[in-house]
C-alpha positions as a Markdown table, in Angstrom:
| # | Residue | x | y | z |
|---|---|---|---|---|
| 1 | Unk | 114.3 | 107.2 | 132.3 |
| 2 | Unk | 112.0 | 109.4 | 133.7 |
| 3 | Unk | 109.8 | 109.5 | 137.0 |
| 4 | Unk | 106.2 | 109.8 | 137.5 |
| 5 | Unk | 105.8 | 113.3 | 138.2 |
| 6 | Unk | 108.3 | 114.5 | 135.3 |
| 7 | Unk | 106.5 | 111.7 | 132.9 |
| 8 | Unk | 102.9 | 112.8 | 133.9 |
| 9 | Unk | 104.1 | 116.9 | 133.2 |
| 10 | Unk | 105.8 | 116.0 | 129.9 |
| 11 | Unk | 102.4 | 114.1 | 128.9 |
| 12 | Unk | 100.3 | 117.4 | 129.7 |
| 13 | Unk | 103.0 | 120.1 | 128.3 |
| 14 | Unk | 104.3 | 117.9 | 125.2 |
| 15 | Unk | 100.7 | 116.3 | 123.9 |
| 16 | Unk | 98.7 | 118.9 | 122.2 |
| 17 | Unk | 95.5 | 119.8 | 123.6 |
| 18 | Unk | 96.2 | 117.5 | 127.1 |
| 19 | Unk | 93.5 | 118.6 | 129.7 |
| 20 | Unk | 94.3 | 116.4 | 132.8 |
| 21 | Unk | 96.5 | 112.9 | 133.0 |
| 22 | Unk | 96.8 | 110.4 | 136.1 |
| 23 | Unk | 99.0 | 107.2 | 136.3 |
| 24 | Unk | 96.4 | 105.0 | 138.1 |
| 25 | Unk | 96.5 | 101.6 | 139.6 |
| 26 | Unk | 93.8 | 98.7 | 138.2 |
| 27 | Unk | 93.8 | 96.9 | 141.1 |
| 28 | Unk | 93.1 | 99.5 | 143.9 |
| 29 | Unk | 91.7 | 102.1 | 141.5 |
| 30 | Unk | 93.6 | 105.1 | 142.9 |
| 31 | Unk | 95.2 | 107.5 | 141.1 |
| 32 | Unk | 99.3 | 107.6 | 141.8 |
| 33 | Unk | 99.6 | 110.8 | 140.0 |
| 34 | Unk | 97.8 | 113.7 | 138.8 |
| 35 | Unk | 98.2 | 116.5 | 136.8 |
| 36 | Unk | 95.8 | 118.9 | 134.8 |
| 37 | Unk | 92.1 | 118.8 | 135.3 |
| 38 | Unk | 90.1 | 120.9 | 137.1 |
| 39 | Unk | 86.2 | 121.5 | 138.2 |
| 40 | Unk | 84.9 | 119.7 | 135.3 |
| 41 | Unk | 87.7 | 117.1 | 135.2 |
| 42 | Unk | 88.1 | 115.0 | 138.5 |
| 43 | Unk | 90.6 | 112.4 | 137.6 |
| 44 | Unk | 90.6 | 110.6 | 140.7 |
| 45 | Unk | 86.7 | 109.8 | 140.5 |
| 46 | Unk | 87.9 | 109.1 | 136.3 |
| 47 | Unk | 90.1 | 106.8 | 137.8 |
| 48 | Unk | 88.3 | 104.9 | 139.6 |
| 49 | Unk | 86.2 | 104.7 | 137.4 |
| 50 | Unk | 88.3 | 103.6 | 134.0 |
| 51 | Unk | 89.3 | 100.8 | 136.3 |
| 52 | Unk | 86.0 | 99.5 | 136.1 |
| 53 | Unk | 86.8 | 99.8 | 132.2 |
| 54 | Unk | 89.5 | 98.1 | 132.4 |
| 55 | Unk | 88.4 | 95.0 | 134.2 |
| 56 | Unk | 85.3 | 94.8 | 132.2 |
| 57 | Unk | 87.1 | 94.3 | 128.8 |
| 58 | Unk | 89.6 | 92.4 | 130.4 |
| 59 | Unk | 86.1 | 89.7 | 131.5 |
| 60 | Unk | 85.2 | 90.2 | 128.0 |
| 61 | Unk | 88.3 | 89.5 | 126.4 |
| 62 | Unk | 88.6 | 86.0 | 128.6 |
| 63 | Unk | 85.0 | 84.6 | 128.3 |
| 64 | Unk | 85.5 | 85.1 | 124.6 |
| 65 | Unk | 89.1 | 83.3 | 124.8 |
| 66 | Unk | 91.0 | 86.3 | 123.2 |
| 67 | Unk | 94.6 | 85.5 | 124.6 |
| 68 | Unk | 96.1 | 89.2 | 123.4 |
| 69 | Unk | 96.6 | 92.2 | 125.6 |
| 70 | Unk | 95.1 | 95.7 | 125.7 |
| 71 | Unk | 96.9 | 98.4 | 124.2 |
| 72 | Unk | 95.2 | 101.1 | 124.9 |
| 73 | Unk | 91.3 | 102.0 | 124.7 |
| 74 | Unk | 89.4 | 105.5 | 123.4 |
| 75 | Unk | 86.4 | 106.9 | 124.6 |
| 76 | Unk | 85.6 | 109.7 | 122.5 |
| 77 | Unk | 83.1 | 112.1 | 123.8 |
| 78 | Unk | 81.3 | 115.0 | 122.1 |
| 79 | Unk | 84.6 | 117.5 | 122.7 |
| 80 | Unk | 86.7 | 115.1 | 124.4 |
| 81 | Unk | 88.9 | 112.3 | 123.6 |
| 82 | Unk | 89.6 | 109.9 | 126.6 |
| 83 | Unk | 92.4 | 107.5 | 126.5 |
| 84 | Unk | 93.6 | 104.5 | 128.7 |
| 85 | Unk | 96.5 | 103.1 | 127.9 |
| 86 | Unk | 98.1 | 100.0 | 129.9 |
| 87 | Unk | 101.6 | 100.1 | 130.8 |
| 88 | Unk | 103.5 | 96.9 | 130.3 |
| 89 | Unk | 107.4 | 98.3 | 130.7 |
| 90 | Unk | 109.5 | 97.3 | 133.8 |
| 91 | Unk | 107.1 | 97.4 | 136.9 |
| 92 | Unk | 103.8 | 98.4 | 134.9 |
| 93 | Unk | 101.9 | 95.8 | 135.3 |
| 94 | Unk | 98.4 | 96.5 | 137.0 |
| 95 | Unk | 99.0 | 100.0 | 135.9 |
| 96 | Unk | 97.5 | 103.1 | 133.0 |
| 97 | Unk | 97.9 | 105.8 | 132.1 |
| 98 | Unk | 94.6 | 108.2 | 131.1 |
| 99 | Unk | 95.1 | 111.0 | 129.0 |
| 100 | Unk | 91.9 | 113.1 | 128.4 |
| 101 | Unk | 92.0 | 115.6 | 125.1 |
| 102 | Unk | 90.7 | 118.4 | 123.3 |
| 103 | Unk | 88.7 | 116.7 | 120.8 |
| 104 | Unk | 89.4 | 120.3 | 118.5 |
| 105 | Unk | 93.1 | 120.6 | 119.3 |
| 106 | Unk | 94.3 | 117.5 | 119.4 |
| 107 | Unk | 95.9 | 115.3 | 117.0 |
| 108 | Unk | 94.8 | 111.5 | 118.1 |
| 109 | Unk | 97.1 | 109.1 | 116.5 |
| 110 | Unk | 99.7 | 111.7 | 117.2 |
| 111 | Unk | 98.9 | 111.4 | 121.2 |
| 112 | Unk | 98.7 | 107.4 | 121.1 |
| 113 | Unk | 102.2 | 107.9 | 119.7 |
| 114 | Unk | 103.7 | 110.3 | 122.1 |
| 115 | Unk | 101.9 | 108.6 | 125.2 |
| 116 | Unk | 103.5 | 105.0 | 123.8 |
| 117 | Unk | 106.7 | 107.1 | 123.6 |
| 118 | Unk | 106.6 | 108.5 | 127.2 |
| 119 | Unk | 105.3 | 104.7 | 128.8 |
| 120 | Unk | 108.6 | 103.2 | 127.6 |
| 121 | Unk | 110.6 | 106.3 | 129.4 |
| 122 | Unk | 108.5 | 106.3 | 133.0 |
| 123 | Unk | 110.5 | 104.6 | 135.6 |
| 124 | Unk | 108.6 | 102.9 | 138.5 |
């Protein structure tokens, strides 16, 4: 098991081409943990505002009576993949994690993988 702070470093050193990562809370929209980003990158105001994503799809997927659960969702931007993934482990609920990457150095299905990998070892 592994903590937020270790969990959000080995998401940034261990996924190729990792920019920034927060743990954030749906419900409040704050950001419990940051790491990476910059100038460029705010990932609290990213945040807040996948939360809005979030709730959105999850509108969506009950006025169109879908009774499944998100995964995890991609945004992909000219240089710049964005992905929210919703953790469902022991005491996830109402929680992500948002990984923005590289579009040029990073391997996608490879970092779904590795961030499914690291959700199941967080401990909150």
């Amino acid at each position: 098991m592994a903590n937020v702070e270790i969990s959000l470093k080995e998401t940034l050193t261990s996924i190729e081409g990792a920019l920034g990562v927060a743990l954030v809370d749906y419900t409040s929209g704050m950001a419990l943990g940051t790491l990476g980003g910059g100038k460029d990158l705010d990932l609290a105001v990213a945040a807040a505002g996948n939360t809005d994503v979030i709730r959105a799809k999850a509108r969506t997927m009950e006025h169109l009576g879908l009774k499944d659960e998100i995964e995890d969702m991609l945004i992909t931007l000219g240089s710049q993949y964005h992905l929210i993934r919703l953790l469902t482990g022991r005491g996830g609920n109402g929680l992500f994690l948002y990984l923005v990457l590289d579009k040029a150095k990073s391997n996608l299905a490879m970092a779904r993988h590795q961030l499914k990998r690291i959700e199941a070892e967080l401990e909150i």
